[in-house]
GROMACS .gro file of C-alpha atoms in nm:
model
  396
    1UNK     CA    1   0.000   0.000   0.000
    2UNK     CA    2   0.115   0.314  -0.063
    3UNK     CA    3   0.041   0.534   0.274
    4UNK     CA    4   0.074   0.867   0.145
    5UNK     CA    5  -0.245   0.828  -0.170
    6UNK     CA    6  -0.464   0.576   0.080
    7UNK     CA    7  -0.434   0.914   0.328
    8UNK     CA    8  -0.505   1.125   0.048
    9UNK     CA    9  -0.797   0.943  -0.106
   10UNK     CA   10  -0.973   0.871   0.219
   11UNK     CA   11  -0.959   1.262   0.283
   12UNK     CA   12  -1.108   1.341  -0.037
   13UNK     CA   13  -1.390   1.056  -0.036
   14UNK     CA   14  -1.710   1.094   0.018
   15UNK     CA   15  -2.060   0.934  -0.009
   16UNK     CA   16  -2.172   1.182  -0.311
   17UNK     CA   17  -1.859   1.115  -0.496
   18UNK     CA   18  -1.883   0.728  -0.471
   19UNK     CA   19  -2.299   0.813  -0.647
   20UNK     CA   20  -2.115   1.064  -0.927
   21UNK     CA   21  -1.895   0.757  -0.969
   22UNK     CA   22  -2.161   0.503  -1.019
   23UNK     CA   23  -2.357   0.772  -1.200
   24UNK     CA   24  -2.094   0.807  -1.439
   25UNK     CA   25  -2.029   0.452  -1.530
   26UNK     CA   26  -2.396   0.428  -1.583
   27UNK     CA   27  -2.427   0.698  -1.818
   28UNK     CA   28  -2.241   0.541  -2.084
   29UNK     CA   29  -2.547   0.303  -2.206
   30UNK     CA   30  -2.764   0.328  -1.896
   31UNK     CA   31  -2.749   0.126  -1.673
   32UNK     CA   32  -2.544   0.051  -1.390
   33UNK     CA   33  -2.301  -0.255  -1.406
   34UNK     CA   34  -2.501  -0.574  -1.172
   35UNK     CA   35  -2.128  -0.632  -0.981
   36UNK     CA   36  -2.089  -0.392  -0.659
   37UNK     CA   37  -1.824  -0.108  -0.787
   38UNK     CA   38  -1.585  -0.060  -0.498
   39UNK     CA   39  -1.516   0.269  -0.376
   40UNK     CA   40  -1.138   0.272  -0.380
   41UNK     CA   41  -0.864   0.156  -0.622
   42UNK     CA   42  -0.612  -0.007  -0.438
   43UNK     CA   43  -0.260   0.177  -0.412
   44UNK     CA   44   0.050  -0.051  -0.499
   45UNK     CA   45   0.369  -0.029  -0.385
   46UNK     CA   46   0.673  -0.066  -0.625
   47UNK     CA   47   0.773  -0.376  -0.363
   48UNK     CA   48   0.457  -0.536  -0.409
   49UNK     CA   49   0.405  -0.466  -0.780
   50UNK     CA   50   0.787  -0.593  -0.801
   51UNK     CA   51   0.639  -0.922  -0.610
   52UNK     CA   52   0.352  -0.937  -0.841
   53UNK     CA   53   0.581  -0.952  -1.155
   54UNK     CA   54   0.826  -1.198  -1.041
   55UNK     CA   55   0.477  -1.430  -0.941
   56UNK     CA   56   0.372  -1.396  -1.287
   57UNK     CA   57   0.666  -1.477  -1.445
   58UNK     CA   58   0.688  -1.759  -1.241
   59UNK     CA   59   0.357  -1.882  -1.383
   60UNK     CA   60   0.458  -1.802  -1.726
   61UNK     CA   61   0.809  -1.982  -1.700
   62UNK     CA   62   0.602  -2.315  -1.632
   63UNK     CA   63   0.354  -2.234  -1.932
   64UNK     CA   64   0.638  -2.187  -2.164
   65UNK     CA   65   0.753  -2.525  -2.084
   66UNK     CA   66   0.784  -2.723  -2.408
   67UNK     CA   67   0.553  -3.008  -2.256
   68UNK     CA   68   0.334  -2.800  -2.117
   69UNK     CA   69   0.055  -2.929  -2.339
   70UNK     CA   70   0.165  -3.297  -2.303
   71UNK     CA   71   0.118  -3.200  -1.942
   72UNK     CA   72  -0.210  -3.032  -1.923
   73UNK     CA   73  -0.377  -3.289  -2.207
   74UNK     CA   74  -0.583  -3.480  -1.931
   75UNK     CA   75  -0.737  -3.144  -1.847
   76UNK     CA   76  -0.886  -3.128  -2.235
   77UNK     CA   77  -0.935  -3.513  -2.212
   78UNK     CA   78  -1.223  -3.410  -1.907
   79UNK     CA   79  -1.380  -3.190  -2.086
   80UNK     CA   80  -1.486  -3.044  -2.450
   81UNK     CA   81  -1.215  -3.071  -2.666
   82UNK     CA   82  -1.263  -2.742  -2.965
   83UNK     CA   83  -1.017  -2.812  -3.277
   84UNK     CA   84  -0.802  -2.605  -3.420
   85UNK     CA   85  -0.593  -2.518  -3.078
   86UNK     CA   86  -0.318  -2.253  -3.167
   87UNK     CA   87   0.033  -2.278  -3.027
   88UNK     CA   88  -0.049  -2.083  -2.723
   89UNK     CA   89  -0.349  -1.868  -2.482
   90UNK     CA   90  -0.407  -1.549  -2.605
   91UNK     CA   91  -0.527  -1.432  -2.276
   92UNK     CA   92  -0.410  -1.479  -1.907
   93UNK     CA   93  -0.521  -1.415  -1.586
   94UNK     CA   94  -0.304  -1.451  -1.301
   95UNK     CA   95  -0.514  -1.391  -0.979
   96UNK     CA   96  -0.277  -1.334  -0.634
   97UNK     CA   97  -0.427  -1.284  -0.280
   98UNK     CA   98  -0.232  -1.010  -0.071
   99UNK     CA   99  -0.157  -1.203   0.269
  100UNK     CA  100   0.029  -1.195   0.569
  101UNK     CA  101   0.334  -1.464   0.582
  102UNK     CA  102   0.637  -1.420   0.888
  103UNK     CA  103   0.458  -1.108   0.940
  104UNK     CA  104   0.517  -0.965   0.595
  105UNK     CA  105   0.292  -0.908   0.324
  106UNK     CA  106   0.329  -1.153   0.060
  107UNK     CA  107   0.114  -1.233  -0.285
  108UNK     CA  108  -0.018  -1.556  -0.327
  109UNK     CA  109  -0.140  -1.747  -0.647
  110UNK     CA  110  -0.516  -1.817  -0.620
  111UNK     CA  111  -0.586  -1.888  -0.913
  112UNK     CA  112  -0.450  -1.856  -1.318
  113UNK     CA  113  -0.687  -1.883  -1.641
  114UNK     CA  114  -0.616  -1.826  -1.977
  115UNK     CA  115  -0.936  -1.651  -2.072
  116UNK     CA  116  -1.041  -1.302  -2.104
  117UNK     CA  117  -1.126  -1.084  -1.805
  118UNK     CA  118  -1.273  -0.747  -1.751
  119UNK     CA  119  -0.979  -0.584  -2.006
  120UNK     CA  120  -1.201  -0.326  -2.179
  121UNK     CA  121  -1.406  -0.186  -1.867
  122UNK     CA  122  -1.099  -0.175  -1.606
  123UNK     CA  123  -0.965   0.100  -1.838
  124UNK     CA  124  -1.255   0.293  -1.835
  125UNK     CA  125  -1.292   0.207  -1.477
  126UNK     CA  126  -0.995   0.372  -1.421
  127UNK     CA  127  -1.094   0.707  -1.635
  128UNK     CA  128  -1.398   0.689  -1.401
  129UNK     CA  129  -1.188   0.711  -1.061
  130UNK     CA  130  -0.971   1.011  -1.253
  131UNK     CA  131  -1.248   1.234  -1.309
  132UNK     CA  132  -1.362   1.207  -0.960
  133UNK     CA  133  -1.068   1.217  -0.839
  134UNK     CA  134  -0.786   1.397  -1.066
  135UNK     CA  135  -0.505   1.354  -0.844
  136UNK     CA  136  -0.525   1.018  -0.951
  137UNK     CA  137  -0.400   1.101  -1.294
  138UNK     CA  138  -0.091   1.068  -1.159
  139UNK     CA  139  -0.094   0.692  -1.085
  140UNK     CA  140  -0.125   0.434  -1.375
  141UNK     CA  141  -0.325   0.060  -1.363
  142UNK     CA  142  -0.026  -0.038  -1.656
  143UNK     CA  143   0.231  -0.204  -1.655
  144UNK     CA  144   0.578  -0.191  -1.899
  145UNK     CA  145   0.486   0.207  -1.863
  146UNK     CA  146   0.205   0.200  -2.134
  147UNK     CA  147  -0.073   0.487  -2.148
  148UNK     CA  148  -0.415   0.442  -2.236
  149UNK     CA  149  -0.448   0.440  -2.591
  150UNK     CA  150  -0.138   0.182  -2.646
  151UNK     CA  151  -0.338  -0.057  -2.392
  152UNK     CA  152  -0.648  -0.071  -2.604
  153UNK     CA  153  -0.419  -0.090  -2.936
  154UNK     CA  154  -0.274  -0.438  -2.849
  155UNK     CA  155  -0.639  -0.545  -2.682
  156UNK     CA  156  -0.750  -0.434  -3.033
  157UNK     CA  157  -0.478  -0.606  -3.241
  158UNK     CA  158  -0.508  -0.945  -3.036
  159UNK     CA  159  -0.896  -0.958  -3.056
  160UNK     CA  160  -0.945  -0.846  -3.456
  161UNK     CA  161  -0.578  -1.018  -3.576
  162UNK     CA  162  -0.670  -0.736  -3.888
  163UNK     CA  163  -0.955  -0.871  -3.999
  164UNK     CA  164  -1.298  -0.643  -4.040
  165UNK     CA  165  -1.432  -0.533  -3.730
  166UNK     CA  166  -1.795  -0.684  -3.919
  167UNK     CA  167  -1.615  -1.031  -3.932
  168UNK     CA  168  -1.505  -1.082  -3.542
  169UNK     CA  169  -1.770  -1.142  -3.277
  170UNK     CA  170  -1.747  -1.110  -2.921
  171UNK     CA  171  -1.953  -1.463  -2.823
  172UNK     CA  172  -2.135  -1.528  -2.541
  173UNK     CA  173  -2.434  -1.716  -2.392
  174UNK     CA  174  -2.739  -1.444  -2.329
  175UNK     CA  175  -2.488  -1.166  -2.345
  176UNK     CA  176  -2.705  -0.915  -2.203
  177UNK     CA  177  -2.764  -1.111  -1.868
  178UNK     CA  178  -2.423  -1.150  -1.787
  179UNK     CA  179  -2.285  -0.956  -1.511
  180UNK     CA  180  -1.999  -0.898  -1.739
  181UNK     CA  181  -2.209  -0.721  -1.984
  182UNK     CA  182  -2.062  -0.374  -1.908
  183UNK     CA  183  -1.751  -0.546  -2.041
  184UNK     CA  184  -1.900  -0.644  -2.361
  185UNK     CA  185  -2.042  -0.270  -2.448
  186UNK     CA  186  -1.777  -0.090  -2.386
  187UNK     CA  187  -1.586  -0.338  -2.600
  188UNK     CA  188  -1.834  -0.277  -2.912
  189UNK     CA  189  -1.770   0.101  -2.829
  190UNK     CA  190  -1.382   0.080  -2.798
  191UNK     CA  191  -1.296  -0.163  -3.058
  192UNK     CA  192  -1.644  -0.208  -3.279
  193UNK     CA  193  -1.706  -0.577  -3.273
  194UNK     CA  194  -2.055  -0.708  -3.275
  195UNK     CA  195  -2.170  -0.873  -2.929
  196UNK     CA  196  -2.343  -1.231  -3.033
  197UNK     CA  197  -2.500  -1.450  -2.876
  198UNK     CA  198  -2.456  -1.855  -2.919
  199UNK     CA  199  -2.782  -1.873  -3.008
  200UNK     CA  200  -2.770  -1.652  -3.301
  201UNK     CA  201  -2.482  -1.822  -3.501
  202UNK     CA  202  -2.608  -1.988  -3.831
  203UNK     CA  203  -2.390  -2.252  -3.969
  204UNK     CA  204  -2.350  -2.322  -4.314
  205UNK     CA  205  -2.083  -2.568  -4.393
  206UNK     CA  206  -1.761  -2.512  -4.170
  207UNK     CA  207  -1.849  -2.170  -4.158
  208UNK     CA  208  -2.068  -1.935  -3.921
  209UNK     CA  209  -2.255  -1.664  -3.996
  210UNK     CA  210  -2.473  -1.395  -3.791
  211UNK     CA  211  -2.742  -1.150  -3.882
  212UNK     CA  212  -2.631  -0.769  -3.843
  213UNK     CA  213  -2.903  -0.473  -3.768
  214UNK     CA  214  -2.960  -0.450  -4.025
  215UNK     CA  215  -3.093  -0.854  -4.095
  216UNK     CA  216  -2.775  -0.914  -4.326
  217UNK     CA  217  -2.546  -1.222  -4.282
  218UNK     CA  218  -2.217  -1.145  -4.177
  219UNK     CA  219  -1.928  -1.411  -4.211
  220UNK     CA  220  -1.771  -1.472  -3.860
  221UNK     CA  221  -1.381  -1.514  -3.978
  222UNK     CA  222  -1.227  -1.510  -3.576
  223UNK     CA  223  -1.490  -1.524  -3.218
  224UNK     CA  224  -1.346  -1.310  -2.951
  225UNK     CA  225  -1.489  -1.610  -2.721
  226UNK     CA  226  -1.663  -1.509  -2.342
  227UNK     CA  227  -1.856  -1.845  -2.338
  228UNK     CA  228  -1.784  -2.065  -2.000
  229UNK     CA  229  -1.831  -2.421  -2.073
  230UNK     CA  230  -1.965  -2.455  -1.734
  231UNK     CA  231  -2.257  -2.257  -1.805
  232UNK     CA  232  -2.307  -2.377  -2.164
  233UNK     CA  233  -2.321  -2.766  -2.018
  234UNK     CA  234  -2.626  -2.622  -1.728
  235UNK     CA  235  -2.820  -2.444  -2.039
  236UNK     CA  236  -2.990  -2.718  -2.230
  237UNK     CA  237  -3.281  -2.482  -2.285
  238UNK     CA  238  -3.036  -2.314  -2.584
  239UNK     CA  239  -3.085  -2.414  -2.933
  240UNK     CA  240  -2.744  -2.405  -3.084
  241UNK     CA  241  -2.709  -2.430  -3.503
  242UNK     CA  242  -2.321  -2.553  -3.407
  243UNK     CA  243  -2.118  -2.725  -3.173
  244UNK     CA  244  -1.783  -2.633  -3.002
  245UNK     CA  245  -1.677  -2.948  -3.096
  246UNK     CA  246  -1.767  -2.896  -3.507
  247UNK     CA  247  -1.415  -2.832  -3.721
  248UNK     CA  248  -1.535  -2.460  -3.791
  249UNK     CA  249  -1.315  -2.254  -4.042
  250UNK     CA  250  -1.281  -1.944  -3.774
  251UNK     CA  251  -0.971  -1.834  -3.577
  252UNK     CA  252  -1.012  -1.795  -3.188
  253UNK     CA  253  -0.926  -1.507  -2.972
  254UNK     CA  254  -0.898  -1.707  -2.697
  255UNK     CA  255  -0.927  -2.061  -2.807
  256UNK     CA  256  -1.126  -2.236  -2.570
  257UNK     CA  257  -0.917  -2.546  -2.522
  258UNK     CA  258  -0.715  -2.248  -2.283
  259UNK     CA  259  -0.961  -2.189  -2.057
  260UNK     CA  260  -0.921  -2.580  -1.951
  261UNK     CA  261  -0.531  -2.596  -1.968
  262UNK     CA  262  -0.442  -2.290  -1.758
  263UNK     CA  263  -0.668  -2.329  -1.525
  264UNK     CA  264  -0.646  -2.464  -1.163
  265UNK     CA  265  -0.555  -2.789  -1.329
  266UNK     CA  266  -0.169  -2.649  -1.303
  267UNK     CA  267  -0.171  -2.522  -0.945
  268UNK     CA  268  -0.053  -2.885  -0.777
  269UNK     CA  269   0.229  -2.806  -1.066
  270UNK     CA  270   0.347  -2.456  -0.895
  271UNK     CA  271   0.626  -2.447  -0.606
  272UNK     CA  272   0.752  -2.132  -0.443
  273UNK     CA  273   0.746  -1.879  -0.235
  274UNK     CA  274   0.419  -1.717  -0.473
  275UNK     CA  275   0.267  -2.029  -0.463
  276UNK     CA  276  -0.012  -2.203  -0.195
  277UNK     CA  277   0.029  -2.663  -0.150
  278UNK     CA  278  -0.238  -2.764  -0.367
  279UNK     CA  279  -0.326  -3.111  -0.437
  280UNK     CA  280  -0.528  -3.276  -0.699
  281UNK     CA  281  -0.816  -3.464  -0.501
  282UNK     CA  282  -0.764  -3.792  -0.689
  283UNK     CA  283  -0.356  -3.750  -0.615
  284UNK     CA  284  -0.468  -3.727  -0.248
  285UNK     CA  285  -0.273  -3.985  -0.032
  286UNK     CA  286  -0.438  -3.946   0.320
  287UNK     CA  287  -0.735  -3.674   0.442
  288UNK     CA  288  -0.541  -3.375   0.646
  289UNK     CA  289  -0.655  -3.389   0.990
  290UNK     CA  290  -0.676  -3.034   1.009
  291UNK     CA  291  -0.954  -2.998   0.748
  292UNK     CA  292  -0.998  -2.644   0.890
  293UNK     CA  293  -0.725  -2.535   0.664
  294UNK     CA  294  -0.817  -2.607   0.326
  295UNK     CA  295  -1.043  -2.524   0.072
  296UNK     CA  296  -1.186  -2.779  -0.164
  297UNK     CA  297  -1.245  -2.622  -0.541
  298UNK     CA  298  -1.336  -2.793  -0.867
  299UNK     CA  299  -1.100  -2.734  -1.133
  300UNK     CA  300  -1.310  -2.583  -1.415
  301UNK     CA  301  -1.555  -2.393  -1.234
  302UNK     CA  302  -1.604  -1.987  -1.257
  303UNK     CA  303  -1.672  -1.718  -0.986
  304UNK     CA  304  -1.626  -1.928  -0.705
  305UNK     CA  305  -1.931  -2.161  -0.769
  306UNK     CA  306  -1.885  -2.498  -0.626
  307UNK     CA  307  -1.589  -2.407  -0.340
  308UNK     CA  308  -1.610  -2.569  -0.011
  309UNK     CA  309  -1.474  -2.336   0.221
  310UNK     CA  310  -1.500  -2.501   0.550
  311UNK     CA  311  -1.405  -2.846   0.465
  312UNK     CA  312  -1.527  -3.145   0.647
  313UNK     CA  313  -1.408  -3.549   0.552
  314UNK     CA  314  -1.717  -3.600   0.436
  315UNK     CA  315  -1.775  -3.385   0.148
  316UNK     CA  316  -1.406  -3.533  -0.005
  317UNK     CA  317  -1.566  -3.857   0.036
  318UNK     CA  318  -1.873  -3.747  -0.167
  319UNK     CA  319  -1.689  -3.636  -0.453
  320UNK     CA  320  -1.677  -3.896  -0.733
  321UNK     CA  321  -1.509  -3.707  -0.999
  322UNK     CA  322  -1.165  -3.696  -0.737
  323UNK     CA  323  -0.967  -3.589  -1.103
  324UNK     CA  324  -1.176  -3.257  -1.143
  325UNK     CA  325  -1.122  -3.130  -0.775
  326UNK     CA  326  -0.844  -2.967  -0.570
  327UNK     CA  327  -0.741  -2.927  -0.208
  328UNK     CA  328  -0.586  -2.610  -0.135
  329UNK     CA  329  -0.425  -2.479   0.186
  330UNK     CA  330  -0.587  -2.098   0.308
  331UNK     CA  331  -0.391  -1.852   0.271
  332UNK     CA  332  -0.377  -1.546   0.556
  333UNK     CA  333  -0.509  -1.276   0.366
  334UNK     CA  334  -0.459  -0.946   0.527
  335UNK     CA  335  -0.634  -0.684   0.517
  336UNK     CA  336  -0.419  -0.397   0.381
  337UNK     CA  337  -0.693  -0.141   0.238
  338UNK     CA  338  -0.806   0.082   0.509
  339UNK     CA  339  -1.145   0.217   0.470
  340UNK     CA  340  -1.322   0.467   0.733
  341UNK     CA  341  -1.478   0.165   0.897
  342UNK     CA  342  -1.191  -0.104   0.971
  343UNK     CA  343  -1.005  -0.281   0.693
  344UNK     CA  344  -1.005  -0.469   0.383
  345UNK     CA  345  -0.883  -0.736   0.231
  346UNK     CA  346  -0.754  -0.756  -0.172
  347UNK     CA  347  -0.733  -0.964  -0.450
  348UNK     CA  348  -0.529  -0.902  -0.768
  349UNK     CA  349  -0.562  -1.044  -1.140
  350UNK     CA  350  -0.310  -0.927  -1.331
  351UNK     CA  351  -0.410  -0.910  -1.696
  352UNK     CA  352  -0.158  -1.023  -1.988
  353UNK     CA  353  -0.193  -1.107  -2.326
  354UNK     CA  354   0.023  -1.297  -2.490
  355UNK     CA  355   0.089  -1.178  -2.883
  356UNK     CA  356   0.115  -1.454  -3.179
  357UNK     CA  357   0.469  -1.357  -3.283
  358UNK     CA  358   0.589  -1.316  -2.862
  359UNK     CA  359   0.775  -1.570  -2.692
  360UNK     CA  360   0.592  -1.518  -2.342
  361UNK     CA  361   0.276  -1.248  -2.260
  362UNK     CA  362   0.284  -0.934  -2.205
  363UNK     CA  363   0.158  -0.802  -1.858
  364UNK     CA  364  -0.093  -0.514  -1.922
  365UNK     CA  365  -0.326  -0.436  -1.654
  366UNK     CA  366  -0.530  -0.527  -1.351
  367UNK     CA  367  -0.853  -0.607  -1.170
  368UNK     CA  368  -0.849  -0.576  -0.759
  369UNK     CA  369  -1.128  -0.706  -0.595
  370UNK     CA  370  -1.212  -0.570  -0.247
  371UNK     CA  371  -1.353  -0.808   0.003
  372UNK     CA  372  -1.451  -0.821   0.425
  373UNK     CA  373  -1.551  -1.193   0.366
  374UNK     CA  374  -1.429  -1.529   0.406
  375UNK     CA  375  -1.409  -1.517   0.039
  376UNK     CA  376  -1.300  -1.288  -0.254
  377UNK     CA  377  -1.527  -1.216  -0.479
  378UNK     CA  378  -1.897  -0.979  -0.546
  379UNK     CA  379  -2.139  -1.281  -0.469
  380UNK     CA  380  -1.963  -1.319  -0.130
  381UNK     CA  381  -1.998  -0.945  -0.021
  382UNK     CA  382  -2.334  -0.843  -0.047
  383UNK     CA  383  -2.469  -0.552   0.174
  384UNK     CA  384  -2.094  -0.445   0.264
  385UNK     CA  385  -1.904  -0.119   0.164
  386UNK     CA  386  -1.567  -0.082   0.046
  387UNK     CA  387  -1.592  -0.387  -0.130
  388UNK     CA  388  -1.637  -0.508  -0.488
  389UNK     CA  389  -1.462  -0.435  -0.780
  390UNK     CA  390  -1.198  -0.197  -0.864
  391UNK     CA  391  -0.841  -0.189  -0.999
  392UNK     CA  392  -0.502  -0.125  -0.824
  393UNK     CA  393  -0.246   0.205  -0.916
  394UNK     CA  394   0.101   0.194  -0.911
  395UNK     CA  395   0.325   0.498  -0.900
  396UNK     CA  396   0.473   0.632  -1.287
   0.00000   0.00000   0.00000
């Protein structure tokens, strides 16, 4: 934390400027976002954000591994397998807890995906927080010293590979009941891809089409993909004209078979000082005794759906999939953010992407979530201030 901006902001905060906040994310298409918007960025020191880097990297180093895919094939094998895989994720998501450890403050890994986050709203987010607050203007949510404008360039360049903005889609299942769905408009504003829903691909051949506004087909040549398996599997309501599965001629940004392989699938594979003991459930020699200390999490799950977070023998003797399942040791978060009512714990994904012609990602940006629960995340923070979503600010 950096002392001298948490004093500052707290001094300048107030109720009404939290509403003009709100009021002017909402005013871009009318509506307010359905996640709770937290009413602080978080301030990072250059020791931590040093910390965060070397963490990532650390991740990255065992991604880069040559077998890496030989290693994570059993995670594809479990689930939909989507041809056409390119040579590596386009996206990343690294996800550390800030925690206490020999009483001094420490990231830890939660969690790593390679699938797209929040990229396009946490830059507005953070032209939000400026205008009500302009000292802030000062600070940057970048990494590699990148402004604005170069940010949304390489989102741009990774999502449309220079094809027509008409001919990329961002996909998703009921787009506009997502919580994510201030993502998706302000990425039609930024960039100009259509926002489609699964539902409203035609297939003719191996190729997919959609109708525009104006009731013309449109060839899809690459799918800026936001569908979650998960969620696809639960819908069997939706009428699809293709299947995941079908040899489509489209390129992927963000080819689903990603989503599986970086995934928690490669925690049990992670050792260090960044990194928590995490076991795969059907790897599991002997229940701990002190159950108290673990959570149990399904691999491929989203949002925290499906975590266990007080443990007890019985539910790891329930589980019959033991392959899709982890035990994980808790971690001490602590809470660093002080708020005028006690503090706050944090959570932060650092967002990458990782270029065709690059050798490893490149860290962009970042998403902070702000929680006074057992558990990170909006779902698990309901009817609580200072918590929710926001983004973390380093010094230029």
């Amino acid at each position: 934390m950096i002392s001298k901006y948490r004093k500052l902001f707290n001094t300048q905060f107030t109720e009404k400027k939290y509403l003009q906040l709100k009021e002017d994310i909402a005013s871009d298409f009318g509506y307010e976002p359905t996640f709770r918007i937290g009413e602080t960025p978080f301030f990072i020191a250059d020791e931590l954000k040093d910390q965060l880097i070397e963490g990532c990297n650390e991740v990255i180093a065992l991604i880069q591994q040559d077998d890496f895919k030989l290693m994570t094939n059993k995670a594809l094998e479990l689930n939909t397998k989507v041809p056409n895989e390119d040579e590596h994720t386009t996206f990343l998501a690294i996800d550390f807890g800030i925690c206490e450890e020999d009483g001094a403050v420490i990231p830890k890994l939660i969690e790593v995906q390679g699938f797209p986050s929040l990229y396009n709203y946490q830059t507005n987010l953070y032209e939000k927080f400026v205008n009500q607050y302009p000292f802030l203007s000062g600070l940057t949510p970048f990494f590699n010293g990148m402004n604005p404008q170069e940010y949304l360039k390489i989102i741009e360049e990774e999502i449309c590979n220079n094809h027509l903005k008409e001919n990329v889609i961002l996909l998703e299942i009921e787009p506009e009941k997502q919580n994510t769905k201030i993502d998706f408009d302000y990425c039609k504003r930024d960039i100009g891809i259509p926002i489609i829903c699964v539902t409203e691909l035609i297939k003719k051949g191996r190729q997919l089409f959609y109708k525009n506004e104006n009731n013309e087909e449109k060839l899809v040549k690459r799918i800026y993909n936001r569908v979650i398996f998960d969620e696809l599997d639960l819908r069997t309501d939706l009428k699809l004209d293709f299947s995941f599965s079908d040899d489509l001629d489209v390129e992927w940004a963000g080819h689903p078979n990603w989503f599986f392989r970086i995934s928690k699938f490669i925690l049990p594979f992670l050792k260090g000082k960044y990194f928590i003991e995490t076991t795969l459930l059907s790897d599991l020699k002997a229940i701990p005794e002190d159950l108290e200390n673990y959570v149990l999490k399904p691999l491929f799950s989203f949002s925290g759906t499906g975590v266990i977070f007080h443990v007890k023998k019985e539910d790891i003797e329930a589980v019959v999939e033991k392959e899709l399942y982890i035990l994980q040791k808790k971690v001490n978060y602590i809470p660093i953010v002080q708020s005028p009512d006690g503090n706050v714990k944090a959570e932060v994904r650092v967002l990458c992407v990782w270029k065709k012609e690059d050798d490893a990602p490149t860290l962009l940006c970042n998403l902070v979530r702000l929680s006074r629960g057992e558990m990170i995340g909006v779902k698990f923070n309901k009817d609580r201030d200072w918590v929710g979503g926001t983004i973390g600010l380093f010094e230029r």
